[in-house]
Short mmCIF file of C-alpha atoms in Angstrom, two decimals:
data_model
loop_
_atom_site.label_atom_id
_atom_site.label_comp_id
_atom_site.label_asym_id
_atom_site.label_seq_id
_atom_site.Cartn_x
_atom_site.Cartn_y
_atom_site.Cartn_z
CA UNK D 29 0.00 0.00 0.00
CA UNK D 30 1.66 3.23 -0.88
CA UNK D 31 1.43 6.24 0.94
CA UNK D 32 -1.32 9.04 -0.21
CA UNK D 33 0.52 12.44 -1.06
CA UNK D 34 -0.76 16.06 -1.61
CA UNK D 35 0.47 18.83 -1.37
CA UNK D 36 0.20 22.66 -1.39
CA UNK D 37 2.78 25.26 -3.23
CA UNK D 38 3.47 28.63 -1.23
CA UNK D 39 2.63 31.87 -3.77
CA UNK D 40 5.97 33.76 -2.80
CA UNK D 41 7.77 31.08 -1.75
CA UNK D 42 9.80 28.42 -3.93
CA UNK D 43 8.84 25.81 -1.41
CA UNK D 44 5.57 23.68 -0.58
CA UNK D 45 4.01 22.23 2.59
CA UNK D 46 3.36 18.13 1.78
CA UNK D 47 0.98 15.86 3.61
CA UNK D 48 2.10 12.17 3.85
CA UNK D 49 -0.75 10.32 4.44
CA UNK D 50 -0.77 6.65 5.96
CA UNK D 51 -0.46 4.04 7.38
CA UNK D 52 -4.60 4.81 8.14
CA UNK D 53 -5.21 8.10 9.33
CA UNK D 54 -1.28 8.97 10.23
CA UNK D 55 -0.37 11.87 8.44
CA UNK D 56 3.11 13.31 8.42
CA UNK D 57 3.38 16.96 7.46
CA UNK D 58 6.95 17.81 5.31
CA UNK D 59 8.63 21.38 3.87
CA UNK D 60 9.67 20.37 0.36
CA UNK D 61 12.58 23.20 -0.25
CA UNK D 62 11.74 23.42 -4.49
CA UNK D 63 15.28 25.54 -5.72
CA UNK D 64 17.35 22.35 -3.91
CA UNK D 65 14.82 19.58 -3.20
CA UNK D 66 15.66 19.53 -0.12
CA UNK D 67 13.48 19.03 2.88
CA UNK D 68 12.90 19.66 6.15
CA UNK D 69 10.81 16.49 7.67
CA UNK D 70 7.86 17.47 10.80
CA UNK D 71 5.58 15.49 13.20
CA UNK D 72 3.31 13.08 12.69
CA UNK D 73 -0.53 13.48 13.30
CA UNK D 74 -3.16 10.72 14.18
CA UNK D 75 -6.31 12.80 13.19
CA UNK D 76 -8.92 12.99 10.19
CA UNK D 77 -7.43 16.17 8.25
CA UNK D 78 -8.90 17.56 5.59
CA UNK D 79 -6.23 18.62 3.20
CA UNK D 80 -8.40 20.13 0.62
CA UNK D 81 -10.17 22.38 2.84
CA UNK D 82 -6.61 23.73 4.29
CA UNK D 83 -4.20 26.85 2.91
CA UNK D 84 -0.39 28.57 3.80
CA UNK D 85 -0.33 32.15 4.03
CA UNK D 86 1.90 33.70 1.04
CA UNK D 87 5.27 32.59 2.81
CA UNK D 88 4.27 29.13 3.37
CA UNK D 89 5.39 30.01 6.98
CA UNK D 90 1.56 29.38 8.65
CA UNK D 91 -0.60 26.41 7.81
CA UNK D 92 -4.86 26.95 8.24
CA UNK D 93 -6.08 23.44 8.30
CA UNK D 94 -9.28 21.40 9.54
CA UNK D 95 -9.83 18.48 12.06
CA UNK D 96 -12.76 16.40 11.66
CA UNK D 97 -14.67 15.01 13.70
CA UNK D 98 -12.00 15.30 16.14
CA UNK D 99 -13.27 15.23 19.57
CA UNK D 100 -17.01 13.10 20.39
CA UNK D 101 -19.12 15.06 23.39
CA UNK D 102 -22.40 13.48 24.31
CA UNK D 103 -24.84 14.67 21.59
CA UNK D 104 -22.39 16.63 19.50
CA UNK D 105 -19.10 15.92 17.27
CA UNK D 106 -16.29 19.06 17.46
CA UNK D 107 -14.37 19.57 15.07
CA UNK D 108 -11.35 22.07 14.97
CA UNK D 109 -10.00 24.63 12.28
CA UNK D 110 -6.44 25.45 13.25
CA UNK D 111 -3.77 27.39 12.33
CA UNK D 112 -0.11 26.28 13.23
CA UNK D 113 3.86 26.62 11.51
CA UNK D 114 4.85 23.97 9.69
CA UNK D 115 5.99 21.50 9.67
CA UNK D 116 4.89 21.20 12.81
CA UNK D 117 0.49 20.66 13.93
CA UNK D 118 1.21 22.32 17.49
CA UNK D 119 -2.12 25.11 17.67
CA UNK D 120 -1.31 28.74 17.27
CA UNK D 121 -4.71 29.48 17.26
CA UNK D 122 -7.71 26.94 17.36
CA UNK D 123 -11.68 27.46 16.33
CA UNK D 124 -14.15 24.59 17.69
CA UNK D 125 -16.76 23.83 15.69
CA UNK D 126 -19.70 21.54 15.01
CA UNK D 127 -20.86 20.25 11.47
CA UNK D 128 -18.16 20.49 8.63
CA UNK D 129 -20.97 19.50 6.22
CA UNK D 130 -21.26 21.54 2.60
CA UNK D 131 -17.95 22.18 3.15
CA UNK D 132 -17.25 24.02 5.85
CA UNK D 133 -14.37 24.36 8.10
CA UNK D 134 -10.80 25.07 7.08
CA UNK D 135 -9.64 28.88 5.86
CA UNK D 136 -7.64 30.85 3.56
CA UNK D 137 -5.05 32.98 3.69
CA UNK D 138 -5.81 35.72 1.75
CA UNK D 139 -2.13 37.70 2.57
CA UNK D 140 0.48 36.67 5.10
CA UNK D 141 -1.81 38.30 8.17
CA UNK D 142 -5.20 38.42 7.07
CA UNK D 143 -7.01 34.85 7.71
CA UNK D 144 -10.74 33.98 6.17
CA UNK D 145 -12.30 31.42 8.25
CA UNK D 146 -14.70 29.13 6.00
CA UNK D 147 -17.43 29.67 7.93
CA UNK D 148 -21.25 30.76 7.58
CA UNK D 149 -21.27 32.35 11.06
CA UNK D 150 -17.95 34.05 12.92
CA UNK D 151 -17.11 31.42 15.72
CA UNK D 152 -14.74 32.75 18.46
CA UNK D 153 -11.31 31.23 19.04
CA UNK D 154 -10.28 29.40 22.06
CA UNK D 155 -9.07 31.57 24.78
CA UNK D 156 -5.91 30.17 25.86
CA UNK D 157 -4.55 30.49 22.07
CA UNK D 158 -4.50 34.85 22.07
CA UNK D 159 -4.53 35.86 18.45
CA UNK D 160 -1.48 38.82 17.73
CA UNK D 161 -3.12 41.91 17.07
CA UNK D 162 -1.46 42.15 13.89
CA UNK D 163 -3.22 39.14 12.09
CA UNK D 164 -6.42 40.13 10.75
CA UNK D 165 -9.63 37.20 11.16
CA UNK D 166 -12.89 36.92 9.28
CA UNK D 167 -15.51 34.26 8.18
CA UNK D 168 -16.91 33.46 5.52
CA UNK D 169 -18.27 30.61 3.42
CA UNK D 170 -15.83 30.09 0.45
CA UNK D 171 -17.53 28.83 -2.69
CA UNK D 172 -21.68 28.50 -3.31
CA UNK D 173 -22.00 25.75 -6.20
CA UNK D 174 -21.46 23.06 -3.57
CA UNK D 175 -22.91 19.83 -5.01
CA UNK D 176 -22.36 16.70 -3.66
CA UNK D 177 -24.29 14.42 -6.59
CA UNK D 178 -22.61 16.07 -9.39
CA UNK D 179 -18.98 15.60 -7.79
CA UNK D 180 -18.20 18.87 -6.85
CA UNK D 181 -17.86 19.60 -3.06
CA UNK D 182 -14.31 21.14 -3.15
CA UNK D 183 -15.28 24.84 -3.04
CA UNK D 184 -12.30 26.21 -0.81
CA UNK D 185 -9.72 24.07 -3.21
CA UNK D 186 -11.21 25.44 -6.16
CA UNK D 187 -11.09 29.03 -5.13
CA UNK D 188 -7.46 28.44 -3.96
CA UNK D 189 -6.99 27.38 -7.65
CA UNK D 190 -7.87 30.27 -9.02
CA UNK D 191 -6.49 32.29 -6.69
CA UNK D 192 -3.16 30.12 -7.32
CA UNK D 193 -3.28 30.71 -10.86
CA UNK D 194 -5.42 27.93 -12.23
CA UNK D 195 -8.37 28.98 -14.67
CA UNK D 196 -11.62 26.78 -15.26
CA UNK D 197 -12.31 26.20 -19.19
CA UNK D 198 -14.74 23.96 -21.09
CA UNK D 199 -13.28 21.13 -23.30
CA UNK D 200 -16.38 19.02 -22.76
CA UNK D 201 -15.72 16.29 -25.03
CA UNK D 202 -12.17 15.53 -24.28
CA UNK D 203 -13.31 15.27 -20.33
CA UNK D 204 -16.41 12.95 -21.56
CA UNK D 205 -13.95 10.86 -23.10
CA UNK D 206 -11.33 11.26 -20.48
CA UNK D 207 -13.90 10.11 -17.22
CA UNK D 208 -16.84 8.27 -18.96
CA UNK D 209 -16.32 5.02 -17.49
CA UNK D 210 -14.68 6.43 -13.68
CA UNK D 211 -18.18 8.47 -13.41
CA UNK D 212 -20.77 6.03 -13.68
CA UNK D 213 -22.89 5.63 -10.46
CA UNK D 214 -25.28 2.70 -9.61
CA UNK D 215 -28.56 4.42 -8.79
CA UNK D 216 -29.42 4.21 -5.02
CA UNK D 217 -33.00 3.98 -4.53
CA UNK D 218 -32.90 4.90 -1.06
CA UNK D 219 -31.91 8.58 -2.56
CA UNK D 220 -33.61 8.56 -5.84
CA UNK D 221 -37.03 8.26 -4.05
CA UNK D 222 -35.68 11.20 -1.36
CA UNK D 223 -33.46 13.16 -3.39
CA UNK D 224 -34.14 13.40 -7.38
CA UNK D 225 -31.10 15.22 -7.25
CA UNK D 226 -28.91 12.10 -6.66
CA UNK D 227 -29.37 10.91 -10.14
CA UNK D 228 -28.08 13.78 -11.94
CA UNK D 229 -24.65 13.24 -13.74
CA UNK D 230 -21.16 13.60 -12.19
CA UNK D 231 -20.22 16.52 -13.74
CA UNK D 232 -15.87 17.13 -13.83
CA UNK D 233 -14.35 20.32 -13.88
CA UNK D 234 -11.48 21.03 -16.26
CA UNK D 235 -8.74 23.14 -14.77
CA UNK D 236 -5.50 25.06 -16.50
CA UNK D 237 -2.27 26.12 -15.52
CA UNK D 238 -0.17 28.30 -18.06
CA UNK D 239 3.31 27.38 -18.01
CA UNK D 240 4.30 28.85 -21.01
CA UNK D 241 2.95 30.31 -24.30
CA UNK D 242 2.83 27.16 -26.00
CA UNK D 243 2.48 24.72 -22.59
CA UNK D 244 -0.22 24.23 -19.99
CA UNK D 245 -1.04 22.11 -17.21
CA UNK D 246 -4.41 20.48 -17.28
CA UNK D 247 -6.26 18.55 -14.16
CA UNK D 248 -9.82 17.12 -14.28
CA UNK D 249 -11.03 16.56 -10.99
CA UNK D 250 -14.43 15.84 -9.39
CA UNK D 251 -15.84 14.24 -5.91
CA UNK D 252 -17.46 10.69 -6.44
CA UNK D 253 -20.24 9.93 -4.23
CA UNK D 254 -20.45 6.10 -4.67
CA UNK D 255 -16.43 5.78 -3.95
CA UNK D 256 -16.46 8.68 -1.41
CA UNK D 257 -12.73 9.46 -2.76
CA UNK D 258 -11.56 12.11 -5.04
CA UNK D 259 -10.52 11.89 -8.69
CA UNK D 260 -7.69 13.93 -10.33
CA UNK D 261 -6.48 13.43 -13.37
CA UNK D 262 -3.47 15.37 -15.12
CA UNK D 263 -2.31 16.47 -19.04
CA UNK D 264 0.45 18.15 -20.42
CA UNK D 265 -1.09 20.10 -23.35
CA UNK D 266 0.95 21.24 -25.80
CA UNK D 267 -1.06 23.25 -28.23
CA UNK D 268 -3.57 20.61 -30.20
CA UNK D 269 -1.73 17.62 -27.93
CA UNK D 270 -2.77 16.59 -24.73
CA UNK D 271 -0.19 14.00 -22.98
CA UNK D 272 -2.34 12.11 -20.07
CA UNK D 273 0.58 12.08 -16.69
CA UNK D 274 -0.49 8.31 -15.97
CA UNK D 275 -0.82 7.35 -12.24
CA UNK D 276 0.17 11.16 -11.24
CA UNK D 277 -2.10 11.78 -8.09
CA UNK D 278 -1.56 15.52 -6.90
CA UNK D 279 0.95 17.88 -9.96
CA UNK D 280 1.31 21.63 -9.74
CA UNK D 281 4.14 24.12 -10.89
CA UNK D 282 7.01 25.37 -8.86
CA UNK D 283 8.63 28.59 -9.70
CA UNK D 284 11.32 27.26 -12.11
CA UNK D 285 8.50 26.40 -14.32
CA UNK D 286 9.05 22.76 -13.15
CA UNK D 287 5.95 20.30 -13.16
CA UNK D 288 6.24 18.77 -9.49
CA UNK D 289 3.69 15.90 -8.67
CA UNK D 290 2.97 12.60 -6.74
CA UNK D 291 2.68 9.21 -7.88
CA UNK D 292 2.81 6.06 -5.34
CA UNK D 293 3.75 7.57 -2.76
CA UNK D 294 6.65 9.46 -3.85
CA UNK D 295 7.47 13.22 -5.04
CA UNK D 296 8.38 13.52 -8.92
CA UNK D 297 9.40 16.99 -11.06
CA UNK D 298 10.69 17.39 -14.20
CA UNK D 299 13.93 17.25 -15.97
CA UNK D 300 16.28 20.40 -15.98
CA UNK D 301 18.18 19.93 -19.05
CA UNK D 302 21.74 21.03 -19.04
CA UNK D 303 20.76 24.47 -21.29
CA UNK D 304 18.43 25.24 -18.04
CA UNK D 305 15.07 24.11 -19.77
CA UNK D 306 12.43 22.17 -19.17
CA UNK D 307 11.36 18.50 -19.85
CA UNK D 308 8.27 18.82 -18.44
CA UNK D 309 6.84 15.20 -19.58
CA UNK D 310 10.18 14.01 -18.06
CA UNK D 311 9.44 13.51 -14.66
CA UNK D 312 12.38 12.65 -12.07
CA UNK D 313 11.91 10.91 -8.92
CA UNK D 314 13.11 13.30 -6.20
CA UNK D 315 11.88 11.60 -3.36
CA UNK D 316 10.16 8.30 -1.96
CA UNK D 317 8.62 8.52 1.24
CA UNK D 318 6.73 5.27 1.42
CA UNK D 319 9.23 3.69 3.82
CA UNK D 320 8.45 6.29 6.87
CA UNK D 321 6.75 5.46 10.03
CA UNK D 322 4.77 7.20 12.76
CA UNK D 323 6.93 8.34 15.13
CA UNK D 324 7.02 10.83 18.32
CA UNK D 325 8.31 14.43 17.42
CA UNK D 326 8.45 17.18 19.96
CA UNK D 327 7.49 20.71 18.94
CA UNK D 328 10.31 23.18 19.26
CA UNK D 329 9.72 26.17 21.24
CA UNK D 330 10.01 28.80 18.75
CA UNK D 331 7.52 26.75 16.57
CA UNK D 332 4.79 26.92 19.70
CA UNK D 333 4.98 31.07 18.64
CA UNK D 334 3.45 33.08 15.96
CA UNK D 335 7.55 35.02 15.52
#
């Protein structure tokens, strides 16, 4: 079983924050250094963290991510938004909250000290984590086409996207060919008799990333109900040619231009040739990391502090 990788890429920083995920719910949070590849490893975490619903403010030097379901009470489930420095899951500041349905929970960093909480309603921190007076909070629900039947429930992701550079187009026959057979649901009557909605279509979204004039990153992604997992899938286009990056699980850009991605539970990018440009199709392993295991870290002091 290999180990589950994403990842998130800093906007003013060459570097990005990666989440190792496994064995089960372990996840092991990692500083990938992109002008060396070299890395700076952090704690482990045993907790249900949603990745997609998390952010790093513009330096990559504070992580906003989301707990669920991580504490039971009689009657009610609490779940915590939190904001730490990686790579390291110690609280800086911590929001408890209930339901983390339609997408809720999590944040974005919209500058370096001005934090959105994804939130309908402001919810008030917890008192023994002060807040600096310098760093800026607000709520508010990120994203309003959530849609859980036609695959798309990543609202906060896909706003990071765009934020990050990535623009939405339509290409809808190549992504009919592309996810035909990985969309098809079996009908539940159970929900087709409650929720008509149920049986409409899975419906991906097609994402780009310029690279350069003449080459793009592509991802399809979309939520499946039936296999409660994610889907990504990821093309080099080069003008009229689209080159499918087989088994690739997680790919963005760095800023040498680089494609950087995942695949079985290591960390790829591509070739630098020796007249500094790009292969992009050529991708290098730089790292595996399916061999690590859990293991007790200790937060260092200055890491327990927002300077």
């Amino acid at each position: 079983m290999h180990a589950r990788i994403f990842f998130i890429k800093a906007r003013e920083a060459n570097k990005a924050i990666i989440f190792r995920h496994g064995p089960t719910k372990w996840i092991r949070m990692i500083i990938w250094n992109l002008d060396d590849d070299s890395f700076e490893t952090g704690q482990w975490i045993s907790k249900k963290v949603q990745v997609r619903r998390s952010d790093i403010s513009p330096s990559g030097n504070y992580l906003i991510y989301l707990i669920d379901n991580d504490d039971y009470l009689p009657n009610r489930t609490i779940s915590r938004t939190i904001i730490s420095r990686p790579p390291y899951w110690t609280a800086l500041a911590a929001w408890e909250h209930d339901s983390t349905l339609f997408g809720t929970g999590g944040g974005l960093f919209d500058n370096e000290n001005n934090v959105v909480l994804n939130f309908y309603n402001p919810v008030d921190p917890l008192p023994n984590l002060p807040i600096p007076a310098s760093v800026n909070i607000a709520a508010a629900k990120v994203g309003n086409d959530y849609n859980v039947w036609k695959g798309q429930i990543n609202t906060l992701l896909d706003h990071r996207l765009q934020r990050e550079g990535w623009t939405e187009i339509a290409d809808d026959e190549f992504v009919a060919a592309e996810t035909f057979r990985i969309t098809q649901r079996t009908p539940d009557p159970f929900w087709a008799e409650r929720q008509p909605a149920s049986l409409e279509p899975i419906v991906p979204k097609l994402w780009k990333k310029a690279i350069t004039n003449s080459t793009s990153l592509l991802k399809i992604s979309f939520y499946h109900s039936e296999h409660r997992k994610n889907f990504d899938l990821f093309y080099i286009a080069k003008k009229y040619k689209k080159t499918k990056l087989e088994g690739i699980k997680w790919a963005d850009t760095d800023d040498n231009k680089r494609i950087i991605a995942t695949k079985e539970g290591r960390l790829y990018a591509s070739k630098v040739l020796g007249d500094g440009s790009v292969d992009y199709a050529n991708l290098e392993l730089v790292l595996d990391l399916n061999s690590q295991e859990p293991k007790r870290i200790l937060t260092p002091e200055n890491m327990k502090r927002w300077d």
